[in-house]
């Protein structure tokens, strides 16, 4: 029969992640010093004479029937220079923000917000809104650090708002969303290490406080790493994601990352797909055909036959595919003779003079026939033999232990795996832990 050459990893991520966009800012109601004095006579705002002298012509420029915003903007530096008191600062910020809004000058609007916040005169219930507006404007201007500070101020003020998402829906945004948006400011600047470090810091703080980590944080870190070809980070966050939020989708994504992120050979691919089989996360027929290639009906006919029949039952494997049909026929031709040879293989591998090739063949064969106890026996024996591929044997020893329900022993074995197989063993360890917890 003809066998296919190694194929490119074809399993795909099932990812759908809508990032919240900022709500359209409609403006903060602001007052001029004159309005404030009329409405709050009892409060008696403290405006300096020099500031009133500088403020009056600016106010006249914008309050007539033909406002001259250009002249008002040109007078802004002199107005700011005249500020002496907190009330001066707030009033200067108010009118600069108003001029900027009416003349579409984002920089003036930002300056106005900064002055008002610095004055300490912003009503407590408006502080969060002012910081949020500062984030939006600075982000639009490309002032990343100032935009980040705006979000941090909004978080500190416990600000929330209804915002329209990219899919057209509306939902309430709060601190969790804003933390993610801070990370996005780093990611948009392609400073991925800083963005991941920020999210890691926030996750660690939640864990230290005994609080759950928001799913959106882990998912966003994972998707960002995967979409930007950062395999190490993608593996890390896929592992965290499946640990914290295990389901078929997250397991399927984690396995897809393991398959796609590293140029593994067939022995590694086989052990990844064995986990996919146990988590029921095959997504298409290509994963079944890849399993057939990795297992090889000439080596593990029983396992190949079982996988093909499972693929047929799932509806994902094409019954008319010549390669699949040939592989199934080859497995059927070999399986009885293979089973008949098991007693002799068992005896040869148990012999005191058995070599590593025989012992490993026994371990692999019995594992493929779901005879985990014998597989564990021979993998354990192989570990003490010269020339052994320790990471491979430890991985499969852990699988054999897990298949017997020895979950604690399996997890300890997976922890010992190093090198290129470590990410594979980490996934198996998480699966074992979840099985131990009844997952």
One Martini backbone bead per residue (centre of mass of N, CA, C, O) as a GRO file, in nm:
protein
  439
    1UNK     BB    1   0.101   0.032   0.012
    2UNK     BB    2   0.037   0.370   0.030
    3UNK     BB    3   0.204   0.643   0.182
    4UNK     BB    4   0.195   0.928   0.331
    5UNK     BB    5   0.330   1.206   0.373
    6UNK     BB    6   0.403   1.451   0.559
    7UNK     BB    7   0.188   1.682   0.696
    8UNK     BB    8   0.048   1.959   0.749
    9UNK     BB    9  -0.091   2.110   0.984
   10UNK     BB   10  -0.469   2.116   0.993
   11UNK     BB   11  -0.556   2.211   1.246
   12UNK     BB   12  -0.795   2.429   1.394
   13UNK     BB   13  -0.899   2.716   1.526
   14UNK     BB   14  -1.176   2.801   1.752
   15UNK     BB   15  -1.201   3.137   1.706
   16UNK     BB   16  -1.386   3.398   1.896
   17UNK     BB   17  -1.305   3.755   1.918
   18UNK     BB   18  -1.447   4.039   2.062
   19UNK     BB   19  -1.351   4.361   2.072
   20UNK     BB   20  -1.376   4.624   2.262
   21UNK     BB   21  -1.497   4.932   2.199
   22UNK     BB   22  -1.522   5.248   2.222
   23UNK     BB   23  -1.726   5.472   2.311
   24UNK     BB   24  -1.895   5.735   2.214
   25UNK     BB   25  -1.819   6.058   2.280
   26UNK     BB   26  -2.049   6.325   2.398
   27UNK     BB   27  -1.958   6.473   2.647
   28UNK     BB   28  -1.901   6.719   2.893
   29UNK     BB   29  -2.053   6.905   3.117
   30UNK     BB   30  -1.979   7.251   3.114
   31UNK     BB   31  -1.843   7.541   3.289
   32UNK     BB   32  -1.828   7.856   3.343
   33UNK     BB   33  -1.754   8.082   3.577
   34UNK     BB   34  -2.021   8.235   3.552
   35UNK     BB   35  -2.207   7.992   3.585
   36UNK     BB   36  -2.101   7.900   3.857
   37UNK     BB   37  -2.173   8.160   4.010
   38UNK     BB   38  -2.480   8.149   3.962
   39UNK     BB   39  -2.524   7.843   4.077
   40UNK     BB   40  -2.283   7.896   4.323
   41UNK     BB   41  -2.286   8.137   4.535
   42UNK     BB   42  -2.208   7.994   4.802
   43UNK     BB   43  -1.920   7.895   4.706
   44UNK     BB   44  -1.728   8.089   4.584
   45UNK     BB   45  -1.516   8.117   4.366
   46UNK     BB   46  -1.149   8.113   4.307
   47UNK     BB   47  -1.060   8.385   4.123
   48UNK     BB   48  -0.825   8.541   3.958
   49UNK     BB   49  -0.760   8.836   3.811
   50UNK     BB   50  -0.571   8.743   3.585
   51UNK     BB   51  -0.759   8.523   3.477
   52UNK     BB   52  -1.007   8.694   3.409
   53UNK     BB   53  -0.856   8.866   3.200
   54UNK     BB   54  -0.788   8.614   3.013
   55UNK     BB   55  -1.077   8.487   2.982
   56UNK     BB   56  -1.272   8.697   2.859
   57UNK     BB   57  -1.177   8.701   2.555
   58UNK     BB   58  -1.217   8.401   2.507
   59UNK     BB   59  -1.519   8.392   2.567
   60UNK     BB   60  -1.597   8.600   2.346
   61UNK     BB   61  -1.497   8.430   2.098
   62UNK     BB   62  -1.728   8.182   2.168
   63UNK     BB   63  -2.022   8.347   2.243
   64UNK     BB   64  -2.102   8.445   1.986
   65UNK     BB   65  -2.238   8.437   1.668
   66UNK     BB   66  -1.912   8.444   1.569
   67UNK     BB   67  -1.704   8.228   1.638
   68UNK     BB   68  -1.338   8.225   1.727
   69UNK     BB   69  -1.150   7.949   1.757
   70UNK     BB   70  -0.869   8.029   1.667
   71UNK     BB   71  -0.830   8.262   1.870
   72UNK     BB   72  -0.882   8.093   2.122
   73UNK     BB   73  -0.651   7.890   2.078
   74UNK     BB   74  -0.421   8.106   2.071
   75UNK     BB   75  -0.493   8.192   2.385
   76UNK     BB   76  -0.431   7.943   2.562
   77UNK     BB   77  -0.145   7.987   2.683
   78UNK     BB   78  -0.223   8.246   2.841
   79UNK     BB   79  -0.442   8.118   3.014
   80UNK     BB   80  -0.265   7.907   3.154
   81UNK     BB   81  -0.054   8.112   3.268
   82UNK     BB   82  -0.286   8.253   3.462
   83UNK     BB   83  -0.293   8.032   3.653
   84UNK     BB   84  -0.352   7.986   4.025
   85UNK     BB   85  -0.607   7.825   4.080
   86UNK     BB   86  -0.824   7.570   4.088
   87UNK     BB   87  -1.051   7.729   3.947
   88UNK     BB   88  -0.887   7.820   3.712
   89UNK     BB   89  -0.816   7.540   3.604
   90UNK     BB   90  -1.103   7.443   3.554
   91UNK     BB   91  -1.193   7.672   3.364
   92UNK     BB   92  -0.976   7.633   3.152
   93UNK     BB   93  -1.048   7.343   3.084
   94UNK     BB   94  -1.342   7.391   3.000
   95UNK     BB   95  -1.291   7.587   2.757
   96UNK     BB   96  -1.088   7.411   2.603
   97UNK     BB   97  -1.273   7.175   2.557
   98UNK     BB   98  -1.493   7.332   2.407
   99UNK     BB   99  -1.319   7.431   2.175
  100UNK     BB  100  -1.224   7.152   2.080
  101UNK     BB  101  -1.505   7.030   2.018
  102UNK     BB  102  -1.598   7.261   1.809
  103UNK     BB  103  -1.301   7.233   1.639
  104UNK     BB  104  -1.170   6.949   1.635
  105UNK     BB  105  -0.953   6.952   1.895
  106UNK     BB  106  -0.802   6.711   2.067
  107UNK     BB  107  -0.571   6.853   2.218
  108UNK     BB  108  -0.751   7.054   2.373
  109UNK     BB  109  -0.925   6.846   2.513
  110UNK     BB  110  -0.700   6.715   2.671
  111UNK     BB  111  -0.605   6.965   2.819
  112UNK     BB  112  -0.874   7.019   2.959
  113UNK     BB  113  -0.892   6.755   3.119
  114UNK     BB  114  -0.626   6.779   3.273
  115UNK     BB  115  -0.697   7.041   3.422
  116UNK     BB  116  -0.951   6.944   3.568
  117UNK     BB  117  -0.823   6.704   3.717
  118UNK     BB  118  -0.597   6.880   3.858
  119UNK     BB  119  -0.800   7.062   4.031
  120UNK     BB  120  -1.021   6.881   4.200
  121UNK     BB  121  -1.329   6.980   4.075
  122UNK     BB  122  -1.436   6.722   4.001
  123UNK     BB  123  -1.685   6.533   4.017
  124UNK     BB  124  -1.683   6.220   4.137
  125UNK     BB  125  -1.894   6.105   3.914
  126UNK     BB  126  -1.683   6.221   3.668
  127UNK     BB  127  -1.394   6.110   3.675
  128UNK     BB  128  -1.416   5.851   3.505
  129UNK     BB  129  -1.513   5.992   3.245
  130UNK     BB  130  -1.265   6.169   3.203
  131UNK     BB  131  -1.061   5.937   3.176
  132UNK     BB  132  -1.196   5.798   2.938
  133UNK     BB  133  -1.172   6.041   2.747
  134UNK     BB  134  -0.866   6.051   2.757
  135UNK     BB  135  -0.818   5.782   2.629
  136UNK     BB  136  -0.959   5.830   2.357
  137UNK     BB  137  -0.798   6.079   2.265
  138UNK     BB  138  -0.508   5.967   2.298
  139UNK     BB  139  -0.546   5.728   2.113
  140UNK     BB  140  -0.608   5.900   1.860
  141UNK     BB  141  -0.319   6.057   1.891
  142UNK     BB  142  -0.095   5.837   1.999
  143UNK     BB  143  -0.095   5.851   2.328
  144UNK     BB  144  -0.025   5.584   2.498
  145UNK     BB  145   0.044   5.662   2.791
  146UNK     BB  146  -0.207   5.844   2.833
  147UNK     BB  147  -0.417   5.628   2.768
  148UNK     BB  148  -0.338   5.440   2.998
  149UNK     BB  149  -0.392   5.647   3.225
  150UNK     BB  150  -0.692   5.673   3.167
  151UNK     BB  151  -0.768   5.381   3.234
  152UNK     BB  152  -0.655   5.379   3.521
  153UNK     BB  153  -0.846   5.603   3.623
  154UNK     BB  154  -1.112   5.455   3.561
  155UNK     BB  155  -1.059   5.213   3.742
  156UNK     BB  156  -1.018   5.373   4.012
  157UNK     BB  157  -1.329   5.495   3.968
  158UNK     BB  158  -1.526   5.265   3.879
  159UNK     BB  159  -1.584   5.270   3.577
  160UNK     BB  160  -1.878   5.259   3.366
  161UNK     BB  161  -2.012   5.141   3.041
  162UNK     BB  162  -2.184   5.170   2.750
  163UNK     BB  163  -2.089   4.966   2.468
  164UNK     BB  164  -1.993   4.917   2.144
  165UNK     BB  165  -1.939   4.654   1.955
  166UNK     BB  166  -1.821   4.505   1.669
  167UNK     BB  167  -2.117   4.346   1.639
  168UNK     BB  168  -2.333   4.585   1.757
  169UNK     BB  169  -2.340   4.543   2.040
  170UNK     BB  170  -2.431   4.592   2.390
  171UNK     BB  171  -2.225   4.664   2.681
  172UNK     BB  172  -2.077   4.643   2.985
  173UNK     BB  173  -1.805   4.825   3.098
  174UNK     BB  174  -1.506   4.751   3.283
  175UNK     BB  175  -1.221   4.669   3.438
  176UNK     BB  176  -1.160   4.413   3.278
  177UNK     BB  177  -1.164   4.552   3.001
  178UNK     BB  178  -0.946   4.773   3.064
  179UNK     BB  179  -0.713   4.586   3.112
  180UNK     BB  180  -0.716   4.470   2.826
  181UNK     BB  181  -0.677   4.748   2.685
  182UNK     BB  182  -0.398   4.799   2.793
  183UNK     BB  183  -0.268   4.561   2.652
  184UNK     BB  184  -0.345   4.661   2.365
  185UNK     BB  185  -0.157   4.904   2.358
  186UNK     BB  186   0.090   4.724   2.337
  187UNK     BB  187   0.013   4.546   2.094
  188UNK     BB  188  -0.025   4.783   1.887
  189UNK     BB  189   0.297   4.847   1.938
  190UNK     BB  190   0.445   4.559   1.948
  191UNK     BB  191   0.463   4.507   2.278
  192UNK     BB  192   0.435   4.202   2.386
  193UNK     BB  193   0.585   4.168   2.654
  194UNK     BB  194   0.428   4.395   2.804
  195UNK     BB  195   0.142   4.285   2.763
  196UNK     BB  196   0.184   4.010   2.902
  197UNK     BB  197   0.292   4.121   3.170
  198UNK     BB  198   0.037   4.270   3.247
  199UNK     BB  199  -0.156   4.026   3.250
  200UNK     BB  200   0.007   3.857   3.450
  201UNK     BB  201  -0.018   4.056   3.684
  202UNK     BB  202  -0.329   4.048   3.701
  203UNK     BB  203  -0.356   3.744   3.745
  204UNK     BB  204  -0.185   3.726   4.003
  205UNK     BB  205  -0.365   3.913   4.171
  206UNK     BB  206  -0.616   3.734   4.159
  207UNK     BB  207  -0.494   3.482   4.284
  208UNK     BB  208  -0.398   3.617   4.552
  209UNK     BB  209  -0.717   3.694   4.610
  210UNK     BB  210  -0.898   3.441   4.523
  211UNK     BB  211  -0.962   3.500   4.219
  212UNK     BB  212  -1.083   3.482   3.923
  213UNK     BB  213  -0.994   3.462   3.598
  214UNK     BB  214  -1.071   3.609   3.330
  215UNK     BB  215  -1.134   3.471   3.033
  216UNK     BB  216  -1.063   3.709   2.842
  217UNK     BB  217  -0.765   3.728   2.914
  218UNK     BB  218  -0.666   3.449   2.826
  219UNK     BB  219  -0.784   3.449   2.543
  220UNK     BB  220  -0.642   3.705   2.440
  221UNK     BB  221  -0.354   3.610   2.477
  222UNK     BB  222  -0.376   3.362   2.300
  223UNK     BB  223  -0.471   3.494   2.034
  224UNK     BB  224  -0.239   3.693   2.006
  225UNK     BB  225  -0.011   3.486   1.991
  226UNK     BB  226  -0.117   3.320   1.753
  227UNK     BB  227  -0.165   3.560   1.539
  228UNK     BB  228   0.168   3.644   1.596
  229UNK     BB  229   0.367   3.408   1.602
  230UNK     BB  230   0.382   3.296   1.930
  231UNK     BB  231   0.434   2.988   2.039
  232UNK     BB  232   0.514   3.001   2.336
  233UNK     BB  233   0.273   3.176   2.431
  234UNK     BB  234   0.049   3.001   2.313
  235UNK     BB  235   0.104   2.757   2.489
  236UNK     BB  236   0.078   2.888   2.764
  237UNK     BB  237  -0.221   3.001   2.726
  238UNK     BB  238  -0.355   2.735   2.648
  239UNK     BB  239  -0.297   2.601   2.918
  240UNK     BB  240  -0.443   2.803   3.098
  241UNK     BB  241  -0.717   2.782   2.962
  242UNK     BB  242  -0.765   2.471   3.009
  243UNK     BB  243  -0.741   2.487   3.315
  244UNK     BB  244  -0.972   2.709   3.373
  245UNK     BB  245  -1.150   2.630   3.080
  246UNK     BB  246  -1.278   2.339   3.033
  247UNK     BB  247  -1.329   2.224   2.695
  248UNK     BB  248  -1.355   2.142   2.371
  249UNK     BB  249  -1.242   2.406   2.264
  250UNK     BB  250  -0.986   2.444   2.442
  251UNK     BB  251  -0.867   2.168   2.378
  252UNK     BB  252  -0.855   2.202   2.073
  253UNK     BB  253  -0.666   2.448   2.078
  254UNK     BB  254  -0.429   2.325   2.234
  255UNK     BB  255  -0.377   2.100   2.026
  256UNK     BB  256  -0.335   2.279   1.779
  257UNK     BB  257  -0.087   2.424   1.892
  258UNK     BB  258   0.087   2.173   1.926
  259UNK     BB  259   0.082   2.097   1.619
  260UNK     BB  260   0.161   2.395   1.491
  261UNK     BB  261   0.412   2.511   1.677
  262UNK     BB  262   0.566   2.237   1.597
  263UNK     BB  263   0.806   2.026   1.430
  264UNK     BB  264   0.694   1.734   1.447
  265UNK     BB  265   0.701   1.407   1.476
  266UNK     BB  266   0.523   1.120   1.482
  267UNK     BB  267   0.554   1.045   1.785
  268UNK     BB  268   0.438   1.320   1.884
  269UNK     BB  269   0.176   1.330   1.725
  270UNK     BB  270   0.053   1.076   1.844
  271UNK     BB  271   0.038   1.184   2.147
  272UNK     BB  272  -0.149   1.418   2.080
  273UNK     BB  273  -0.384   1.250   1.941
  274UNK     BB  274  -0.445   1.080   2.187
  275UNK     BB  275  -0.560   1.321   2.342
  276UNK     BB  276  -0.779   1.398   2.141
  277UNK     BB  277  -0.932   1.132   2.172
  278UNK     BB  278  -0.994   1.163   2.483
  279UNK     BB  279  -1.129   1.468   2.434
  280UNK     BB  280  -1.297   1.487   2.176
  281UNK     BB  281  -1.118   1.696   1.939
  282UNK     BB  282  -1.200   1.640   1.664
  283UNK     BB  283  -1.255   1.852   1.361
  284UNK     BB  284  -1.146   1.660   1.128
  285UNK     BB  285  -1.030   1.437   0.894
  286UNK     BB  286  -0.724   1.518   0.908
  287UNK     BB  287  -0.676   1.410   1.196
  288UNK     BB  288  -0.724   1.113   1.129
  289UNK     BB  289  -0.509   1.082   0.903
  290UNK     BB  290  -0.275   1.162   1.088
  291UNK     BB  291  -0.307   0.929   1.281
  292UNK     BB  292  -0.260   0.705   1.077
  293UNK     BB  293   0.028   0.791   1.002
  294UNK     BB  294   0.151   0.785   1.293
  295UNK     BB  295   0.074   0.485   1.360
  296UNK     BB  296   0.049   0.273   1.151
  297UNK     BB  297  -0.075  -0.028   1.038
  298UNK     BB  298   0.208  -0.186   1.062
  299UNK     BB  299   0.234  -0.126   1.380
  300UNK     BB  300  -0.087  -0.028   1.476
  301UNK     BB  301  -0.362  -0.183   1.385
  302UNK     BB  302  -0.562  -0.155   1.620
  303UNK     BB  303  -0.559   0.156   1.645
  304UNK     BB  304  -0.630   0.227   1.354
  305UNK     BB  305  -0.900   0.081   1.338
  306UNK     BB  306  -1.038   0.241   1.566
  307UNK     BB  307  -1.004   0.526   1.444
  308UNK     BB  308  -1.152   0.485   1.180
  309UNK     BB  309  -1.427   0.403   1.305
  310UNK     BB  310  -1.461   0.669   1.458
  311UNK     BB  311  -1.456   0.850   1.205
  312UNK     BB  312  -1.704   0.730   1.076
  313UNK     BB  313  -1.903   0.782   1.315
  314UNK     BB  314  -1.857   1.104   1.310
  315UNK     BB  315  -1.836   1.194   0.984
  316UNK     BB  316  -1.527   1.295   0.914
  317UNK     BB  317  -1.472   1.034   0.755
  318UNK     BB  318  -1.405   0.926   0.441
  319UNK     BB  319  -1.517   0.631   0.290
  320UNK     BB  320  -1.382   0.708  -0.010
  321UNK     BB  321  -1.097   0.709   0.085
  322UNK     BB  322  -0.830   0.539  -0.025
  323UNK     BB  323  -0.634   0.564   0.211
  324UNK     BB  324  -0.824   0.466   0.432
  325UNK     BB  325  -0.897   0.196   0.304
  326UNK     BB  326  -0.609   0.084   0.290
  327UNK     BB  327  -0.546   0.109   0.592
  328UNK     BB  328  -0.772  -0.075   0.690
  329UNK     BB  329  -0.689  -0.328   0.534
  330UNK     BB  330  -0.406  -0.351   0.656
  331UNK     BB  331  -0.498  -0.378   0.951
  332UNK     BB  332  -0.668  -0.637   0.909
  333UNK     BB  333  -0.435  -0.817   0.801
  334UNK     BB  334  -0.250  -0.777   1.082
  335UNK     BB  335  -0.400  -0.813   1.359
  336UNK     BB  336  -0.397  -1.118   1.418
  337UNK     BB  337  -0.093  -1.166   1.408
  338UNK     BB  338  -0.027  -0.957   1.623
  339UNK     BB  339  -0.183  -1.095   1.853
  340UNK     BB  340  -0.034  -1.372   1.834
  341UNK     BB  341   0.254  -1.229   1.919
  342UNK     BB  342   0.224  -1.130   2.216
  343UNK     BB  343   0.337  -1.358   2.397
  344UNK     BB  344   0.625  -1.350   2.277
  345UNK     BB  345   0.680  -1.054   2.337
  346UNK     BB  346   0.647  -1.074   2.639
  347UNK     BB  347   0.879  -1.277   2.688
  348UNK     BB  348   1.112  -1.124   2.553
  349UNK     BB  349   1.086  -0.858   2.731
  350UNK     BB  350   1.128  -1.024   3.013
  351UNK     BB  351   1.394  -1.087   2.957
  352UNK     BB  352   1.709  -1.035   3.078
  353UNK     BB  353   1.831  -0.998   2.761
  354UNK     BB  354   1.675  -0.769   2.673
  355UNK     BB  355   1.636  -0.527   2.452
  356UNK     BB  356   1.533  -0.214   2.378
  357UNK     BB  357   1.367  -0.273   2.125
  358UNK     BB  358   1.184  -0.489   2.255
  359UNK     BB  359   1.075  -0.328   2.494
  360UNK     BB  360   0.950  -0.098   2.326
  361UNK     BB  361   0.768  -0.269   2.150
  362UNK     BB  362   0.599  -0.366   2.385
  363UNK     BB  363   0.499  -0.102   2.498
  364UNK     BB  364   0.366   0.007   2.235
  365UNK     BB  365   0.179  -0.232   2.172
  366UNK     BB  366   0.017  -0.242   2.443
  367UNK     BB  367  -0.085   0.047   2.426
  368UNK     BB  368  -0.243   0.008   2.151
  369UNK     BB  369  -0.426  -0.230   2.314
  370UNK     BB  370  -0.498  -0.131   2.609
  371UNK     BB  371  -0.237  -0.255   2.783
  372UNK     BB  372  -0.120  -0.075   3.036
  373UNK     BB  373   0.035  -0.257   3.236
  374UNK     BB  374   0.245  -0.368   3.034
  375UNK     BB  375   0.345  -0.097   2.938
  376UNK     BB  376   0.453   0.001   3.208
  377UNK     BB  377   0.659  -0.221   3.250
  378UNK     BB  378   0.837  -0.156   2.989
  379UNK     BB  379   0.894   0.142   3.036
  380UNK     BB  380   1.037   0.105   3.304
  381UNK     BB  381   1.260  -0.074   3.192
  382UNK     BB  382   1.372   0.122   2.973
  383UNK     BB  383   1.478   0.355   3.160
  384UNK     BB  384   1.740   0.162   3.247
  385UNK     BB  385   1.846   0.183   2.956
  386UNK     BB  386   2.056   0.222   2.718
  387UNK     BB  387   1.954   0.474   2.483
  388UNK     BB  388   1.713   0.608   2.584
  389UNK     BB  389   1.408   0.787   2.526
  390UNK     BB  390   1.301   0.952   2.783
  391UNK     BB  391   1.067   1.144   2.699
  392UNK     BB  392   0.901   0.930   2.552
  393UNK     BB  393   0.872   0.721   2.781
  394UNK     BB  394   0.743   0.907   2.991
  395UNK     BB  395   0.494   0.979   2.834
  396UNK     BB  396   0.390   0.678   2.800
  397UNK     BB  397   0.389   0.605   3.094
  398UNK     BB  398   0.177   0.814   3.177
  399UNK     BB  399  -0.046   0.701   2.998
  400UNK     BB  400  -0.055   0.418   3.123
  401UNK     BB  401  -0.126   0.515   3.408
  402UNK     BB  402  -0.384   0.668   3.335
  403UNK     BB  403  -0.536   0.416   3.207
  404UNK     BB  404  -0.538   0.290   3.519
  405UNK     BB  405  -0.586   0.544   3.730
  406UNK     BB  406  -0.285   0.667   3.787
  407UNK     BB  407  -0.275   0.990   3.834
  408UNK     BB  408  -0.047   1.071   4.024
  409UNK     BB  409   0.174   0.914   3.872
  410UNK     BB  410   0.137   1.052   3.601
  411UNK     BB  411   0.198   1.343   3.687
  412UNK     BB  412   0.487   1.280   3.785
  413UNK     BB  413   0.588   1.184   3.509
  414UNK     BB  414   0.526   1.437   3.337
  415UNK     BB  415   0.715   1.629   3.507
  416UNK     BB  416   0.990   1.487   3.383
  417UNK     BB  417   0.957   1.613   3.118
  418UNK     BB  418   1.175   1.709   2.854
  419UNK     BB  419   1.193   1.925   2.610
  420UNK     BB  420   0.994   1.898   2.330
  421UNK     BB  421   0.780   1.727   2.520
  422UNK     BB  422   0.679   1.911   2.748
  423UNK     BB  423   0.410   2.030   2.630
  424UNK     BB  424   0.274   1.755   2.608
  425UNK     BB  425   0.292   1.673   2.908
  426UNK     BB  426   0.136   1.914   3.019
  427UNK     BB  427  -0.134   1.836   2.893
  428UNK     BB  428  -0.157   1.560   3.028
  429UNK     BB  429  -0.150   1.669   3.318
  430UNK     BB  430  -0.409   1.831   3.303
  431UNK     BB  431  -0.592   1.598   3.229
  432UNK     BB  432  -0.535   1.432   3.483
  433UNK     BB  433  -0.633   1.640   3.689
  434UNK     BB  434  -0.925   1.652   3.577
  435UNK     BB  435  -0.987   1.354   3.621
  436UNK     BB  436  -0.935   1.360   3.931
  437UNK     BB  437  -1.181   1.589   3.951
  438UNK     BB  438  -1.411   1.479   3.742
  439UNK     BB  439  -1.369   1.596   3.427
   0.00000   0.00000   0.00000
